[in-house]
Amino acid sequence: MAAPPRTTTPATGRLSPARARFTKRWTPRLVAFGEFIDGYDLLVMGSALLFLKPAFDLTPTQVGWLGAIAFIGAAVGLVVFGDLSDRFGRKVIFVINLVFFVVASLVAAFVTEVWQLMLARFFIGVAVGMDIPTSHAFLTEIAPRARRGRVAGSLPNMMWLGGAITSVLVALALRDVAGENTWRWLFGLAAIPALAVLVARQFLPESPRWLRAQGRHEEAREVFAILGVEEPPSAPVESAGRKRRVRELFAAGAGLRLAAVTGFFAIQAFGGAVATIAGPLVMAASGIGAQHSLWFSLAGFVAGLCAVVAGAQLIDRVNRRTLGIWTCVGVFVAGLGIAFLGPKAPALLLAFFVLYSLLTWFGPGVLSWVWSSEAFPTHLRGIGSGVAQAVTRLMIALNVVLAPHLLERFGLRSVALYASAYVLAAAVVALSPFLATTGKELEEINSGRE
């Protein structure tokens, strides 16, 4: 029997028809699945802290830094490896990062001192930071303009929330089995999906837009064809002779875009922590207990996943600026409900907490991801997204350091401070007309900036 025909290029390797079908179907999912790992690991700390605090007799300062250290590591990985992904390609970085992640996760499960755990969590953060701008740029570069919001925004956030939900379910399942060692299992189990994705990503192609930016046009055309994506018009500067200068990122027009998307992402992340990593601590501050705190957090994540799925039906159909402004206002109102009405009744607390999560993920949580990659040309997309996300992670780190102190001193009323961030986020969007990107090709959005 004759062997099936094969296609060979340096970018795609030797692809059989079955391999081509696998590549077309699974490439976006396997790239986005890195966010499942990110969501599980960075959110698992919220659950793990409930068990770490009594196990190590942690002070509020130690609680804050244990929650923050991975975000600081991620900020380092975001900037360094976002730049390297622009220079050497998307694929090589989002394969290497998982090796670091698997090793660091296993180390975190076996530590015996707080400083050892902080070091392990820092390197886990670096590994996560390697993946985010790389996979984020990749998804943006393979998405058709009519579905870019769903592919580059909704899909990775669905994965992220799936990881967060899994982290809480695992914590609930292990709580009565592992007892005080629950946190060890929570950290160690993260290595399993990471290892599976590491193996699967070996079979993915390189980003076609990155190939084209390097002057490798024939390889780029083949990848576009394999992925079933119509090749967009070429930008004039996308040639092999293009000399890359990072300082272009801070030039007048590009600098304004960088400031806007970074500011929106960072402010949104600060306020959004109420529904994510600080969620268990916020709920515990209400006096409902650790187990109920986990259930409240689970409700928030499930609500968030429902919101992302619903928002995916709109994000490529409506004006993204309008969506961003009004959902930010809604989150602010829900936050005030948690702060001032939540303490009066558990039912109100749950209702406003779920509403806060719904609106966060329906609008700003997803839009921040879309805008932070759309705003930059191909040769600067990795580093641009990396800078925006690095500042965001540092903001979350600051938030997590402050949260235990604020909650200890002010209780649920401190949520009003977080919610107020969304007023600033809405103002950033209102002052940034270039964030109306719905239905435009990346080359059109970045016309004159490529």
Short mmCIF file of C-alpha atoms in Angstrom, two decimals:
data_model
loop_
_atom_site.label_atom_id
_atom_site.label_comp_id
_atom_site.label_asym_id
_atom_site.label_seq_id
_atom_site.Cartn_x
_atom_site.Cartn_y
_atom_site.Cartn_z
CA MET A 1 0.00 0.00 0.00
CA ALA A 2 1.36 3.39 -1.00
CA ALA A 3 2.23 5.79 1.78
CA PRO A 4 0.01 8.90 2.07
CA PRO A 5 1.37 12.04 0.46
CA ARG A 6 3.51 14.26 2.67
CA THR A 7 4.34 17.92 2.67
CA THR A 8 7.72 19.12 3.83
CA THR A 9 8.83 22.57 4.93
CA PRO A 10 11.17 23.72 7.67
CA ALA A 11 8.21 25.34 9.45
CA THR A 12 5.81 22.40 9.47
CA GLY A 13 7.95 19.31 9.11
CA ARG A 14 6.60 16.24 7.31
CA LEU A 15 2.80 16.28 7.58
CA SER A 16 0.54 13.38 6.67
CA PRO A 17 -3.15 14.18 6.00
CA ALA A 18 -4.00 12.93 9.51
CA ARG A 19 -1.28 15.11 11.02
CA ALA A 20 -2.53 18.11 9.05
CA ARG A 21 -6.06 17.57 10.38
CA PHE A 22 -4.70 17.27 13.92
CA THR A 23 -2.70 20.48 13.48
CA LYS A 24 -5.67 22.46 12.17
CA ARG A 25 -8.01 21.29 14.89
CA TRP A 26 -5.77 21.28 17.93
CA THR A 27 -3.24 24.08 17.44
CA PRO A 28 -5.37 26.85 19.03
CA ARG A 29 -6.46 24.57 21.87
CA LEU A 30 -2.97 23.30 22.71
CA VAL A 31 -1.53 26.80 22.68
CA ALA A 32 -4.39 28.16 24.80
CA PHE A 33 -4.11 25.22 27.20
CA GLY A 34 -1.08 26.91 28.66
CA GLU A 35 -3.60 29.24 30.30
CA PHE A 36 -5.26 26.26 31.98
CA ILE A 37 -1.93 25.58 33.65
CA ASP A 38 -1.52 29.26 34.50
CA GLY A 39 -5.05 29.45 35.92
CA TYR A 40 -4.60 26.31 37.98
CA ASP A 41 -1.21 27.16 39.38
CA LEU A 42 -1.54 30.86 40.10
CA LEU A 43 -5.05 30.46 41.50
CA VAL A 44 -4.21 27.32 43.45
CA MET A 45 -2.22 29.54 45.79
CA GLY A 46 -5.47 31.11 46.98
CA SER A 47 -6.67 27.67 48.08
CA ALA A 48 -3.25 26.48 49.25
CA LEU A 49 -2.84 29.48 51.56
CA LEU A 50 -5.80 28.27 53.58
CA PHE A 51 -3.71 25.18 54.45
CA LEU A 52 -0.25 26.76 54.41
CA LYS A 53 -1.16 29.38 56.98
CA PRO A 54 -1.70 26.93 59.87
CA ALA A 55 0.95 24.47 58.62
CA PHE A 56 3.76 27.06 58.79
CA ASP A 57 2.08 29.46 61.24
CA LEU A 58 2.39 32.19 58.61
CA THR A 59 2.23 35.88 59.45
CA PRO A 60 0.10 38.20 57.28
CA THR A 61 3.33 39.41 55.63
CA GLN A 62 4.39 35.86 54.74
CA VAL A 63 0.91 35.10 53.42
CA GLY A 64 1.12 38.16 51.19
CA TRP A 65 4.56 37.37 49.83
CA LEU A 66 3.80 33.70 49.20
CA GLY A 67 0.83 34.78 47.14
CA ALA A 68 2.82 37.47 45.33
CA ILE A 69 6.16 35.81 44.57
CA ALA A 70 4.95 33.81 41.56
CA PHE A 71 3.58 37.00 40.00
CA ILE A 72 6.96 38.68 40.44
CA GLY A 73 8.63 35.71 38.74
CA ALA A 74 6.04 35.89 35.97
CA ALA A 75 6.87 39.57 35.41
CA VAL A 76 10.53 38.61 34.85
CA GLY A 77 9.58 35.80 32.47
CA LEU A 78 7.12 37.99 30.58
CA VAL A 79 9.60 40.70 29.66
CA VAL A 80 12.65 38.52 29.00
CA PHE A 81 10.93 35.76 27.07
CA GLY A 82 8.39 37.97 25.35
CA ASP A 83 11.39 39.66 23.75
CA LEU A 84 13.03 36.32 22.91
CA SER A 85 9.84 35.03 21.28
CA ASP A 86 9.98 37.99 18.88
CA ARG A 87 13.60 37.22 18.08
CA PHE A 88 13.64 33.42 17.87
CA GLY A 89 10.03 32.40 17.30
CA ARG A 90 6.94 31.51 19.29
CA LYS A 91 7.19 27.73 19.25
CA VAL A 92 10.61 27.26 20.84
CA ILE A 93 9.66 29.39 23.87
CA PHE A 94 6.28 27.84 24.60
CA VAL A 95 7.85 24.38 24.54
CA ILE A 96 10.85 25.20 26.77
CA ASN A 97 8.72 26.96 29.40
CA LEU A 98 6.84 23.79 30.30
CA VAL A 99 10.07 21.98 31.19
CA PHE A 100 10.78 24.66 33.79
CA PHE A 101 7.22 24.51 35.03
CA VAL A 102 7.11 20.74 35.55
CA VAL A 103 10.37 20.70 37.52
CA ALA A 104 9.50 23.72 39.69
CA SER A 105 6.01 22.35 40.48
CA LEU A 106 7.44 19.09 41.75
CA VAL A 107 10.02 20.94 43.84
CA ALA A 108 7.27 23.09 45.41
CA ALA A 109 5.46 19.96 46.56
CA PHE A 110 8.41 18.71 48.62
CA VAL A 111 9.76 21.84 50.34
CA THR A 112 10.18 21.95 54.11
CA GLU A 113 10.80 25.68 54.69
CA VAL A 114 8.91 28.82 53.72
CA TRP A 115 11.93 30.30 51.91
CA GLN A 116 12.23 27.13 49.79
CA LEU A 117 8.59 27.43 48.77
CA MET A 118 9.05 31.08 47.87
CA LEU A 119 12.01 30.20 45.64
CA ALA A 120 10.09 27.39 43.92
CA ARG A 121 7.07 29.63 43.40
CA PHE A 122 9.28 32.33 41.89
CA PHE A 123 10.59 29.92 39.24
CA ILE A 124 7.07 28.65 38.58
CA GLY A 125 6.16 32.26 37.91
CA VAL A 126 9.09 32.65 35.50
CA ALA A 127 7.88 29.56 33.62
CA VAL A 128 4.35 30.93 33.40
CA GLY A 129 5.75 34.26 32.26
CA MET A 130 7.61 32.53 29.43
CA ASP A 131 4.37 31.09 28.09
CA ILE A 132 1.93 33.97 28.34
CA PRO A 133 3.22 36.52 25.78
CA THR A 134 4.40 33.75 23.47
CA SER A 135 1.17 31.76 23.29
CA HIS A 136 -0.84 34.98 23.41
CA ALA A 137 0.98 36.40 20.39
CA PHE A 138 0.63 33.05 18.59
CA LEU A 139 -3.15 32.89 19.09
CA THR A 140 -3.56 36.47 17.90
CA GLU A 141 -1.47 35.78 14.81
CA ILE A 142 -3.41 32.69 13.69
CA ALA A 143 -6.91 34.03 14.40
CA PRO A 144 -9.15 35.25 11.54
CA ARG A 145 -10.21 38.84 12.15
CA ALA A 146 -13.88 37.80 12.43
CA ARG A 147 -13.03 35.47 15.35
CA ARG A 148 -9.94 37.05 16.89
CA GLY A 149 -11.75 38.11 20.05
CA ARG A 150 -12.91 34.55 20.64
CA VAL A 151 -9.63 32.87 19.71
CA ALA A 152 -7.19 35.29 21.38
CA GLY A 153 -9.41 36.46 24.25
CA SER A 154 -12.29 34.12 25.09
CA LEU A 155 -10.54 30.78 24.43
CA PRO A 156 -7.49 31.36 26.68
CA ASN A 157 -9.71 32.79 29.40
CA MET A 158 -11.98 29.75 29.25
CA MET A 159 -8.87 27.63 29.72
CA TRP A 160 -7.64 29.88 32.53
CA LEU A 161 -10.94 29.65 34.38
CA GLY A 162 -11.03 25.91 33.76
CA GLY A 163 -7.70 25.70 35.54
CA ALA A 164 -8.95 27.87 38.39
CA ILE A 165 -12.08 25.75 38.82
CA THR A 166 -9.97 22.60 38.79
CA SER A 167 -7.71 24.01 41.50
CA VAL A 168 -10.67 24.60 43.83
CA LEU A 169 -12.26 21.21 43.07
CA VAL A 170 -8.96 19.46 43.76
CA ALA A 171 -8.60 21.39 47.04
CA LEU A 172 -12.12 20.36 48.09
CA ALA A 173 -11.52 16.74 47.10
CA LEU A 174 -8.17 16.50 48.88
CA ARG A 175 -9.11 18.45 52.00
CA ASP A 176 -10.46 15.48 53.93
CA VAL A 177 -7.94 13.02 52.46
CA ALA A 178 -4.62 14.84 52.62
CA GLY A 179 -5.41 17.08 55.56
CA GLU A 180 -2.58 19.49 56.38
CA ASN A 181 -0.60 18.20 53.37
CA THR A 182 -3.30 19.28 50.91
CA TRP A 183 -1.10 22.15 49.71
CA ARG A 184 1.66 19.71 48.67
CA TRP A 185 -0.73 17.78 46.45
CA LEU A 186 -2.17 20.98 45.01
CA PHE A 187 1.29 22.10 43.85
CA GLY A 188 2.58 18.70 42.69
CA LEU A 189 -0.48 17.75 40.63
CA ALA A 190 0.07 20.81 38.40
CA ALA A 191 2.98 18.96 36.76
CA ILE A 192 0.67 16.34 35.17
CA PRO A 193 -1.25 18.50 32.65
CA ALA A 194 1.91 20.54 32.01
CA LEU A 195 3.81 17.40 31.00
CA ALA A 196 0.97 16.28 28.71
CA VAL A 197 0.87 19.66 26.94
CA LEU A 198 4.67 19.68 26.68
CA VAL A 199 4.54 16.46 24.66
CA ALA A 200 1.64 17.60 22.46
CA ARG A 201 3.17 20.99 21.62
CA GLN A 202 6.11 19.31 19.91
CA PHE A 203 3.84 18.75 16.91
CA LEU A 204 2.68 22.34 16.41
CA PRO A 205 3.84 24.66 13.59
CA GLU A 206 5.49 28.05 13.99
CA SER A 207 3.35 31.19 13.88
CA PRO A 208 2.76 32.08 10.20
CA ARG A 209 2.86 35.83 10.82
CA TRP A 210 6.18 35.49 12.65
CA LEU A 211 7.54 33.46 9.73
CA ARG A 212 6.41 36.13 7.31
CA ALA A 213 7.99 38.87 9.42
CA GLN A 214 11.28 36.98 9.01
CA GLY A 215 10.88 36.92 5.23
CA ARG A 216 9.96 33.21 5.18
CA HIS A 217 6.86 33.79 3.06
CA GLU A 218 6.51 30.33 1.50
CA GLU A 219 6.59 28.61 4.88
CA ALA A 220 4.08 31.14 6.23
CA ARG A 221 1.68 30.47 3.34
CA GLU A 222 1.77 26.76 4.03
CA VAL A 223 1.03 27.21 7.72
CA PHE A 224 -1.87 29.57 6.92
CA ALA A 225 -3.21 26.90 4.55
CA ILE A 226 -2.81 24.07 7.06
CA LEU A 227 -4.59 26.08 9.74
CA GLY A 228 -7.37 26.99 7.33
CA VAL A 229 -6.80 30.73 7.77
CA GLU A 230 -6.91 33.14 4.84
CA GLU A 231 -3.55 34.84 4.45
CA PRO A 232 -3.97 38.56 5.24
CA PRO A 233 -2.35 41.33 3.18
CA SER A 234 1.35 41.77 3.88
CA ALA A 235 2.57 44.83 5.71
CA PRO A 236 5.30 46.62 3.71
CA VAL A 237 7.91 46.29 6.45
CA GLU A 238 7.50 42.54 6.92
CA SER A 239 10.71 41.46 5.26
CA ALA A 240 13.86 39.61 6.13
CA GLY A 241 15.79 42.87 6.16
CA ARG A 242 13.72 44.40 8.90
CA LYS A 243 15.94 45.47 11.80
CA ARG A 244 14.10 45.11 15.07
CA ARG A 245 14.39 47.99 17.55
CA VAL A 246 12.66 47.60 20.90
CA ARG A 247 12.69 51.37 21.38
CA GLU A 248 9.99 51.54 18.69
CA LEU A 249 7.66 50.21 21.37
CA PHE A 250 8.01 53.50 23.25
CA ALA A 251 7.76 55.85 20.26
CA ALA A 252 4.99 58.46 20.22
CA GLY A 253 2.03 56.54 18.76
CA ALA A 254 3.10 53.10 19.93
CA GLY A 255 3.95 54.44 23.38
CA LEU A 256 0.43 55.79 23.80
CA ARG A 257 -1.00 52.39 22.89
CA LEU A 258 1.40 50.65 25.24
CA ALA A 259 0.40 52.98 28.08
CA ALA A 260 -3.32 52.49 27.41
CA VAL A 261 -3.36 48.69 27.19
CA THR A 262 -0.89 48.31 30.06
CA GLY A 263 -2.86 50.71 32.25
CA PHE A 264 -6.18 49.04 31.49
CA PHE A 265 -4.78 45.53 32.02
CA ALA A 266 -3.03 46.42 35.28
CA ILE A 267 -5.96 48.34 36.76
CA GLN A 268 -8.40 45.59 35.76
CA ALA A 269 -6.14 42.94 37.27
CA PHE A 270 -5.92 44.84 40.56
CA GLY A 271 -9.70 45.04 40.88
CA GLY A 272 -10.24 41.57 39.43
CA ALA A 273 -8.22 39.93 42.21
CA VAL A 274 -11.40 40.00 44.32
CA ALA A 275 -12.79 37.35 41.96
CA THR A 276 -9.52 35.44 41.47
CA ILE A 277 -6.46 34.87 43.66
CA ALA A 278 -7.68 36.96 46.62
CA GLY A 279 -11.17 35.45 46.42
CA PRO A 280 -10.72 32.82 49.17
CA LEU A 281 -9.16 35.42 51.47
CA VAL A 282 -12.00 37.87 50.78
CA MET A 283 -14.60 35.24 51.55
CA ALA A 284 -12.72 34.05 54.64
CA ALA A 285 -12.76 37.66 55.90
CA SER A 286 -16.56 37.43 56.03
CA GLY A 287 -16.24 34.79 58.75
CA ILE A 288 -17.81 31.94 56.77
CA GLY A 289 -14.87 29.54 57.30
CA ALA A 290 -12.26 27.94 55.01
CA GLN A 291 -14.49 25.25 53.49
CA HIS A 292 -17.29 27.67 52.67
CA SER A 293 -14.69 30.11 51.37
CA LEU A 294 -13.61 27.55 48.78
CA TRP A 295 -17.21 27.01 47.70
CA PHE A 296 -17.76 30.75 47.31
CA SER A 297 -14.61 30.95 45.18
CA LEU A 298 -15.80 28.02 43.08
CA ALA A 299 -19.11 29.78 42.50
CA GLY A 300 -17.24 32.87 41.34
CA PHE A 301 -15.07 30.92 38.90
CA VAL A 302 -18.02 28.98 37.46
CA ALA A 303 -19.89 32.25 37.01
CA GLY A 304 -16.80 33.66 35.32
CA LEU A 305 -16.60 30.71 32.91
CA CYS A 306 -20.29 31.14 32.01
CA ALA A 307 -19.65 34.83 31.44
CA VAL A 308 -16.67 34.20 29.13
CA VAL A 309 -18.72 31.70 27.10
CA ALA A 310 -21.55 34.22 26.81
CA GLY A 311 -19.17 37.06 26.03
CA ALA A 312 -17.57 35.00 23.26
CA GLN A 313 -20.83 35.36 21.34
CA LEU A 314 -20.54 39.16 21.43
CA ILE A 315 -16.89 40.12 21.53
CA ASP A 316 -16.48 40.00 17.73
CA ARG A 317 -19.89 41.51 17.01
CA VAL A 318 -20.08 44.65 19.13
CA ASN A 319 -17.85 47.65 19.64
CA ARG A 320 -15.22 46.48 22.14
CA ARG A 321 -14.79 49.94 23.62
CA THR A 322 -18.48 50.17 24.49
CA LEU A 323 -18.42 46.69 25.99
CA GLY A 324 -15.38 47.57 28.07
CA ILE A 325 -16.76 50.82 29.48
CA TRP A 326 -20.14 49.51 30.61
CA THR A 327 -18.93 46.23 32.08
CA CYS A 328 -16.30 48.12 34.12
CA VAL A 329 -19.04 50.34 35.53
CA GLY A 330 -21.08 47.24 36.39
CA VAL A 331 -18.19 45.59 38.25
CA PHE A 332 -17.73 48.77 40.29
CA VAL A 333 -21.37 48.68 41.40
CA ALA A 334 -21.13 44.96 42.29
CA GLY A 335 -18.01 45.66 44.36
CA LEU A 336 -19.82 48.29 46.38
CA GLY A 337 -22.52 45.69 47.02
CA ILE A 338 -19.95 43.24 48.41
CA ALA A 339 -18.37 45.91 50.58
CA PHE A 340 -21.46 47.50 52.11
CA LEU A 341 -24.36 45.03 51.73
CA GLY A 342 -22.48 41.71 51.77
CA PRO A 343 -21.66 41.83 55.52
CA LYS A 344 -25.39 42.06 56.32
CA ALA A 345 -26.42 38.70 54.80
CA PRO A 346 -24.63 35.67 53.26
CA ALA A 347 -27.17 35.59 50.42
CA LEU A 348 -26.33 39.15 49.41
CA LEU A 349 -22.63 38.44 49.72
CA LEU A 350 -22.90 35.47 47.36
CA ALA A 351 -25.12 37.34 44.91
CA PHE A 352 -22.81 40.34 44.61
CA PHE A 353 -19.69 38.16 44.53
CA VAL A 354 -21.10 36.13 41.63
CA LEU A 355 -22.18 39.34 39.85
CA TYR A 356 -18.69 40.80 40.34
CA SER A 357 -17.17 37.68 38.76
CA LEU A 358 -19.71 37.55 35.92
CA LEU A 359 -19.12 41.13 34.82
CA THR A 360 -15.35 40.96 35.29
CA TRP A 361 -15.07 38.01 32.94
CA PHE A 362 -17.81 39.09 30.53
CA GLY A 363 -15.91 42.25 29.66
CA PRO A 364 -12.61 43.59 31.05
CA GLY A 365 -11.06 40.22 31.94
CA VAL A 366 -11.16 39.08 28.31
CA LEU A 367 -10.76 42.46 26.61
CA SER A 368 -7.48 43.11 28.40
CA TRP A 369 -6.03 39.98 26.75
CA VAL A 370 -7.30 40.88 23.30
CA TRP A 371 -6.14 44.49 23.37
CA SER A 372 -2.70 43.73 24.80
CA SER A 373 -1.80 41.71 21.70
CA GLU A 374 -3.75 43.58 19.01
CA ALA A 375 -2.03 46.86 19.86
CA PHE A 376 1.43 45.82 18.61
CA PRO A 377 2.95 44.88 15.23
CA THR A 378 4.26 41.37 14.64
CA HIS A 379 7.93 42.10 15.31
CA LEU A 380 7.06 43.71 18.67
CA ARG A 381 4.00 41.69 19.70
CA GLY A 382 5.78 39.36 22.11
CA ILE A 383 7.68 42.09 23.96
CA GLY A 384 4.72 44.50 23.86
CA SER A 385 2.35 41.95 25.32
CA GLY A 386 5.08 40.92 27.75
CA VAL A 387 5.54 44.45 29.09
CA ALA A 388 1.78 44.93 29.49
CA GLN A 389 1.39 41.63 31.28
CA ALA A 390 4.52 42.14 33.40
CA VAL A 391 3.18 45.39 34.83
CA THR A 392 -0.12 43.61 35.37
CA ARG A 393 1.52 40.78 37.31
CA LEU A 394 3.39 43.26 39.49
CA MET A 395 0.10 44.99 40.20
CA ILE A 396 -1.43 41.67 41.23
CA ALA A 397 1.62 40.97 43.40
CA LEU A 398 1.16 44.32 45.14
CA ASN A 399 -2.51 43.52 45.56
CA VAL A 400 -1.82 40.12 47.13
CA VAL A 401 0.73 41.60 49.53
CA LEU A 402 -1.79 44.25 50.61
CA ALA A 403 -4.90 42.04 50.70
CA PRO A 404 -4.24 40.21 54.01
CA HIS A 405 -3.50 43.51 55.79
CA LEU A 406 -6.47 45.36 54.30
CA LEU A 407 -8.87 42.51 55.01
CA GLU A 408 -7.58 42.11 58.54
CA ARG A 409 -8.05 45.80 59.24
CA PHE A 410 -11.14 46.77 57.22
CA GLY A 411 -12.86 43.47 56.46
CA LEU A 412 -15.09 43.30 53.40
CA ARG A 413 -15.21 47.08 53.10
CA SER A 414 -11.72 46.94 51.62
CA VAL A 415 -13.37 45.46 48.50
CA ALA A 416 -14.65 48.96 47.73
CA LEU A 417 -11.02 49.97 47.08
CA TYR A 418 -10.56 47.16 44.58
CA ALA A 419 -13.85 47.93 42.86
CA SER A 420 -12.92 51.59 42.45
CA ALA A 421 -10.14 50.49 40.10
CA TYR A 422 -12.80 49.75 37.49
CA VAL A 423 -13.80 53.41 37.36
CA LEU A 424 -10.23 54.19 36.26
CA ALA A 425 -10.29 51.29 33.79
CA ALA A 426 -13.47 52.64 32.19
CA ALA A 427 -11.84 56.07 31.88
CA VAL A 428 -8.80 54.58 30.09
CA VAL A 429 -11.05 52.90 27.53
CA ALA A 430 -13.14 56.04 27.03
CA LEU A 431 -9.97 58.04 26.28
CA SER A 432 -8.55 55.45 23.84
CA PRO A 433 -10.47 55.41 20.53
CA PHE A 434 -7.90 53.04 18.98
CA LEU A 435 -9.29 50.25 21.20
CA ALA A 436 -12.24 49.94 18.79
CA THR A 437 -10.61 46.96 17.04
CA THR A 438 -13.61 44.78 16.26
CA GLY A 439 -13.50 43.27 12.76
CA LYS A 440 -10.13 44.75 11.75
CA GLU A 441 -7.06 42.84 10.54
CA LEU A 442 -3.96 43.15 12.70
CA GLU A 443 -2.17 44.82 9.79
CA GLU A 444 -4.96 47.41 9.58
CA ILE A 445 -4.90 48.07 13.33
CA ASN A 446 -1.14 48.58 13.20
CA SER A 447 -1.06 50.43 9.89
CA GLY A 448 1.89 52.79 9.95
CA ARG A 449 3.37 51.02 12.98
CA GLU A 450 4.57 47.77 11.44
#
